[in-house]
């Protein structure tokens, strides 16, 4: 009995480990899901908030840097941009750029 249970337990532990990482491709990198609440990931959703899906990653990064420094006026983005460092912003920008326009 013990010989049967042990491998089962080990594989259950292994399966629990990388489960979180498997979510990344679908939802984008960490932080991206906090953007899509306002910036729809596709043009199917029509809203007053500028669409950033399909935009150039470099453009999105530039906006985020300017919002963070306050160089570019904003209502909410200044506060939001401050929550992400350059590396996180880069990953999020690349993900949005890869989404259908
Ligand atoms: C609470 C809603 C909200 C969230 C969350 C949000 N944004 Fe925004 N975003 C806006 C609004 C509104 C604007 C227009 C500028 C302003 O008023 O702040 C904007 C503007 C932008 C722009 C400039 C687009 C353009 O063409 O002018 C970029 C790029 C951007 N957001 C990226 C992001 C990223 C990346 C995230 C996630 C880290 C994010 N936003 C999260 C509401 C949001």
PDB file of C-alpha atoms and ligand atoms in Angstrom:
ATOM      1  CA  UNK A   1       0.000   0.000   0.000  1.00  0.00           C
ATOM      2  CA  UNK A   2       2.717   2.420   1.040  1.00  0.00           C
ATOM      3  CA  UNK A   3       4.646   1.693  -2.148  1.00  0.00           C
ATOM      4  CA  UNK A   4       1.631   2.743  -4.200  1.00  0.00           C
ATOM      5  CA  UNK A   5       0.759   5.856  -2.218  1.00  0.00           C
ATOM      6  CA  UNK A   6       4.201   7.424  -2.159  1.00  0.00           C
ATOM      7  CA  UNK A   7       4.618   8.035  -5.917  1.00  0.00           C
ATOM      8  CA  UNK A   8       1.059   9.360  -6.079  1.00  0.00           C
ATOM      9  CA  UNK A   9       1.820  11.853  -3.327  1.00  0.00           C
ATOM     10  CA  UNK A  10       5.048  12.942  -4.999  1.00  0.00           C
ATOM     11  CA  UNK A  11       3.365  13.662  -8.304  1.00  0.00           C
ATOM     12  CA  UNK A  12       0.578  15.571  -6.554  1.00  0.00           C
ATOM     13  CA  UNK A  13       3.174  17.843  -4.951  1.00  0.00           C
ATOM     14  CA  UNK A  14       4.961  18.300  -8.268  1.00  0.00           C
ATOM     15  CA  UNK A  15       1.709  19.187 -10.007  1.00  0.00           C
ATOM     16  CA  UNK A  16       0.861  21.804  -7.378  1.00  0.00           C
ATOM     17  CA  UNK A  17       4.202  23.591  -7.829  1.00  0.00           C
ATOM     18  CA  UNK A  18       4.195  24.863 -11.420  1.00  0.00           C
ATOM     19  CA  UNK A  19       0.402  25.310 -11.619  1.00  0.00           C
ATOM     20  CA  UNK A  20       0.648  29.096 -11.181  1.00  0.00           C
ATOM     21  CA  UNK A  21       3.213  29.468 -13.950  1.00  0.00           C
ATOM     22  CA  UNK A  22       0.854  27.772 -16.393  1.00  0.00           C
ATOM     23  CA  UNK A  23      -1.519  30.750 -16.114  1.00  0.00           C
ATOM     24  CA  UNK A  24       0.996  33.217 -17.540  1.00  0.00           C
ATOM     25  CA  UNK A  25       0.509  32.675 -21.303  1.00  0.00           C
ATOM     26  CA  UNK A  26      -3.272  33.066 -21.111  1.00  0.00           C
ATOM     27  CA  UNK A  27      -3.464  36.067 -18.806  1.00  0.00           C
ATOM     28  CA  UNK A  28      -0.221  37.777 -19.739  1.00  0.00           C
ATOM     29  CA  UNK A  29       2.699  38.531 -17.418  1.00  0.00           C
ATOM     30  CA  UNK A  30       2.165  39.593 -13.789  1.00  0.00           C
ATOM     31  CA  UNK A  31       0.281  42.879 -13.705  1.00  0.00           C
ATOM     32  CA  UNK A  32      -1.244  42.664 -17.169  1.00  0.00           C
ATOM     33  CA  UNK A  33      -4.579  41.504 -15.774  1.00  0.00           C
ATOM     34  CA  UNK A  34      -4.743  44.729 -13.759  1.00  0.00           C
ATOM     35  CA  UNK A  35      -4.582  46.688 -17.043  1.00  0.00           C
ATOM     36  CA  UNK A  36      -7.197  44.708 -18.941  1.00  0.00           C
ATOM     37  CA  UNK A  37      -9.864  45.716 -16.414  1.00  0.00           C
ATOM     38  CA  UNK A  38      -9.739  49.153 -18.050  1.00  0.00           C
ATOM     39  CA  UNK A  39      -7.867  48.559 -21.318  1.00  0.00           C
ATOM     40  CA  UNK A  40      -9.757  45.843 -23.139  1.00  0.00           C
ATOM     41  CA  UNK A  41      -7.375  43.281 -24.653  1.00  0.00           C
ATOM     42  CA  UNK A  42      -9.269  43.392 -27.958  1.00  0.00           C
ATOM     43  CA  UNK A  43     -11.276  45.818 -30.043  1.00  0.00           C
ATOM     44  CA  UNK A  44     -14.456  43.873 -29.398  1.00  0.00           C
ATOM     45  CA  UNK A  45     -15.001  45.963 -26.299  1.00  0.00           C
ATOM     46  CA  UNK A  46     -15.726  49.590 -27.112  1.00  0.00           C
ATOM     47  CA  UNK A  47     -14.839  52.059 -24.396  1.00  0.00           C
ATOM     48  CA  UNK A  48     -13.670  55.611 -23.793  1.00  0.00           C
ATOM     49  CA  UNK A  49     -10.359  54.356 -22.436  1.00  0.00           C
ATOM     50  CA  UNK A  50      -7.680  54.271 -25.153  1.00  0.00           C
ATOM     51  CA  UNK A  51      -7.052  50.808 -26.518  1.00  0.00           C
ATOM     52  CA  UNK A  52      -3.484  49.596 -26.114  1.00  0.00           C
ATOM     53  CA  UNK A  53      -3.758  46.045 -27.464  1.00  0.00           C
ATOM     54  CA  UNK A  54      -1.742  45.711 -30.664  1.00  0.00           C
ATOM     55  CA  UNK A  55       0.138  48.983 -30.063  1.00  0.00           C
ATOM     56  CA  UNK A  56       3.934  49.000 -30.372  1.00  0.00           C
ATOM     57  CA  UNK A  57       5.546  47.750 -27.150  1.00  0.00           C
ATOM     58  CA  UNK A  58       8.004  50.652 -27.237  1.00  0.00           C
ATOM     59  CA  UNK A  59       5.128  53.154 -27.379  1.00  0.00           C
ATOM     60  CA  UNK A  60       3.380  51.578 -24.407  1.00  0.00           C
ATOM     61  CA  UNK A  61       6.636  51.613 -22.449  1.00  0.00           C
ATOM     62  CA  UNK A  62       7.197  55.269 -23.277  1.00  0.00           C
ATOM     63  CA  UNK A  63       3.698  56.186 -22.102  1.00  0.00           C
ATOM     64  CA  UNK A  64       4.220  54.278 -18.861  1.00  0.00           C
ATOM     65  CA  UNK A  65       7.567  55.985 -18.189  1.00  0.00           C
ATOM     66  CA  UNK A  66       6.094  59.423 -18.832  1.00  0.00           C
ATOM     67  CA  UNK A  67       3.040  58.715 -16.690  1.00  0.00           C
ATOM     68  CA  UNK A  68       5.321  57.508 -13.899  1.00  0.00           C
ATOM     69  CA  UNK A  69       7.505  60.591 -13.998  1.00  0.00           C
ATOM     70  CA  UNK A  70       4.519  62.904 -14.350  1.00  0.00           C
ATOM     71  CA  UNK A  71       5.813  64.263 -17.680  1.00  0.00           C
ATOM     72  CA  UNK A  72       2.561  63.179 -19.340  1.00  0.00           C
ATOM     73  CA  UNK A  73      -0.684  64.340 -17.729  1.00  0.00           C
ATOM     74  CA  UNK A  74      -3.140  61.669 -16.680  1.00  0.00           C
ATOM     75  CA  UNK A  75      -6.128  61.053 -14.469  1.00  0.00           C
ATOM     76  CA  UNK A  76      -5.344  57.558 -13.288  1.00  0.00           C
ATOM     77  CA  UNK A  77      -2.294  56.292 -15.206  1.00  0.00           C
ATOM     78  CA  UNK A  78       0.277  58.236 -13.166  1.00  0.00           C
ATOM     79  CA  UNK A  79      -0.716  56.357 -10.054  1.00  0.00           C
ATOM     80  CA  UNK A  80      -0.962  53.022 -11.863  1.00  0.00           C
ATOM     81  CA  UNK A  81       2.373  53.374 -13.676  1.00  0.00           C
ATOM     82  CA  UNK A  82       4.146  53.947 -10.359  1.00  0.00           C
ATOM     83  CA  UNK A  83       3.185  50.424  -9.330  1.00  0.00           C
ATOM     84  CA  UNK A  84       5.360  48.823 -12.013  1.00  0.00           C
ATOM     85  CA  UNK A  85       9.122  48.873 -12.506  1.00  0.00           C
ATOM     86  CA  UNK A  86      10.811  48.960 -15.929  1.00  0.00           C
ATOM     87  CA  UNK A  87      11.064  45.193 -16.183  1.00  0.00           C
ATOM     88  CA  UNK A  88       7.398  44.602 -15.361  1.00  0.00           C
ATOM     89  CA  UNK A  89       6.342  47.393 -17.703  1.00  0.00           C
ATOM     90  CA  UNK A  90       8.426  45.888 -20.503  1.00  0.00           C
ATOM     91  CA  UNK A  91       6.820  42.454 -20.056  1.00  0.00           C
ATOM     92  CA  UNK A  92       3.314  43.939 -19.949  1.00  0.00           C
ATOM     93  CA  UNK A  93       3.978  46.147 -22.991  1.00  0.00           C
ATOM     94  CA  UNK A  94       5.289  43.197 -24.987  1.00  0.00           C
ATOM     95  CA  UNK A  95       2.218  41.174 -24.091  1.00  0.00           C
ATOM     96  CA  UNK A  96      -0.228  43.922 -25.109  1.00  0.00           C
ATOM     97  CA  UNK A  97       1.678  44.458 -28.354  1.00  0.00           C
ATOM     98  CA  UNK A  98       1.209  40.773 -29.155  1.00  0.00           C
ATOM     99  CA  UNK A  99      -2.565  40.915 -28.663  1.00  0.00           C
ATOM    100  CA  UNK A 100      -4.797  41.340 -31.725  1.00  0.00           C
ATOM    101  CA  UNK A 101      -5.404  44.995 -32.435  1.00  0.00           C
TER     102      UNK A 101
HETATM  103  C1  LIG B   1      -8.504  52.356 -13.728  1.00  0.00           C
HETATM  104  C2  LIG B   1      -8.464  52.116 -15.144  1.00  0.00           C
HETATM  105  C3  LIG B   1      -7.098  51.875 -15.791  1.00  0.00           C
HETATM  106  C4  LIG B   1      -6.199  50.877 -15.511  1.00  0.00           C
HETATM  107  C5  LIG B   1      -6.308  49.799 -14.447  1.00  0.00           C
HETATM  108  C6  LIG B   1      -5.098  51.035 -16.441  1.00  0.00           C
HETATM  109  N1  LIG B   1      -5.323  52.114 -17.259  1.00  0.00           N
HETATM  110 FE1  LIG B   1      -4.063  52.788 -18.718  1.00  0.00          FE
HETATM  111  N2  LIG B   1      -5.324  54.382 -19.074  1.00  0.00           N
HETATM  112  C7  LIG B   1      -6.510  54.625 -18.384  1.00  0.00           C
HETATM  113  C8  LIG B   1      -7.007  55.949 -18.746  1.00  0.00           C
HETATM  114  C9  LIG B   1      -8.285  56.601 -18.225  1.00  0.00           C
HETATM  115  C10 LIG B   1      -6.087  56.474 -19.671  1.00  0.00           C
HETATM  116  C11 LIG B   1      -6.086  57.880 -20.307  1.00  0.00           C
HETATM  117  C12 LIG B   1      -5.068  58.727 -19.510  1.00  0.00           C
HETATM  118  C13 LIG B   1      -5.530  59.046 -18.103  1.00  0.00           C
HETATM  119  O1  LIG B   1      -6.533  59.755 -17.954  1.00  0.00           O
HETATM  120  O2  LIG B   1      -4.900  58.567 -17.116  1.00  0.00           O
HETATM  121  C14 LIG B   1      -5.075  55.450 -19.884  1.00  0.00           C
HETATM  122  C15 LIG B   1      -4.005  55.554 -20.768  1.00  0.00           C
HETATM  123  C16 LIG B   1      -3.034  54.579 -20.995  1.00  0.00           C
HETATM  124  C17 LIG B   1      -2.031  54.606 -22.035  1.00  0.00           C
HETATM  125  C18 LIG B   1      -1.887  55.668 -23.113  1.00  0.00           C
HETATM  126  C19 LIG B   1      -2.694  55.278 -24.317  1.00  0.00           C
HETATM  127  C20 LIG B   1      -2.907  56.427 -25.264  1.00  0.00           C
HETATM  128  O3  LIG B   1      -2.990  56.167 -26.473  1.00  0.00           O
HETATM  129  O4  LIG B   1      -3.031  57.574 -24.820  1.00  0.00           O
HETATM  130  C21 LIG B   1      -1.268  53.496 -21.882  1.00  0.00           C
HETATM  131  C22 LIG B   1      -0.067  53.071 -22.739  1.00  0.00           C
HETATM  132  C23 LIG B   1      -1.785  52.757 -20.755  1.00  0.00           C
HETATM  133  N3  LIG B   1      -2.872  53.447 -20.242  1.00  0.00           N
HETATM  134  C24 LIG B   1      -1.267  51.574 -20.286  1.00  0.00           C
HETATM  135  C25 LIG B   1      -1.754  50.887 -19.170  1.00  0.00           C
HETATM  136  C26 LIG B   1      -1.118  49.713 -18.607  1.00  0.00           C
HETATM  137  C27 LIG B   1       0.130  49.045 -19.184  1.00  0.00           C
HETATM  138  C28 LIG B   1      -1.855  49.344 -17.521  1.00  0.00           C
HETATM  139  C29 LIG B   1      -1.594  48.211 -16.545  1.00  0.00           C
HETATM  140  C30 LIG B   1      -0.288  48.277 -15.873  1.00  0.00           C
HETATM  141  C31 LIG B   1      -2.974  50.280 -17.412  1.00  0.00           C
HETATM  142  N4  LIG B   1      -2.852  51.195 -18.428  1.00  0.00           N
HETATM  143  C32 LIG B   1      -3.975  50.212 -16.468  1.00  0.00           C
HETATM  144  C33 LIG B   1      -7.121  53.777 -17.481  1.00  0.00           C
HETATM  145  C34 LIG B   1      -6.538  52.659 -16.894  1.00  0.00           C
END
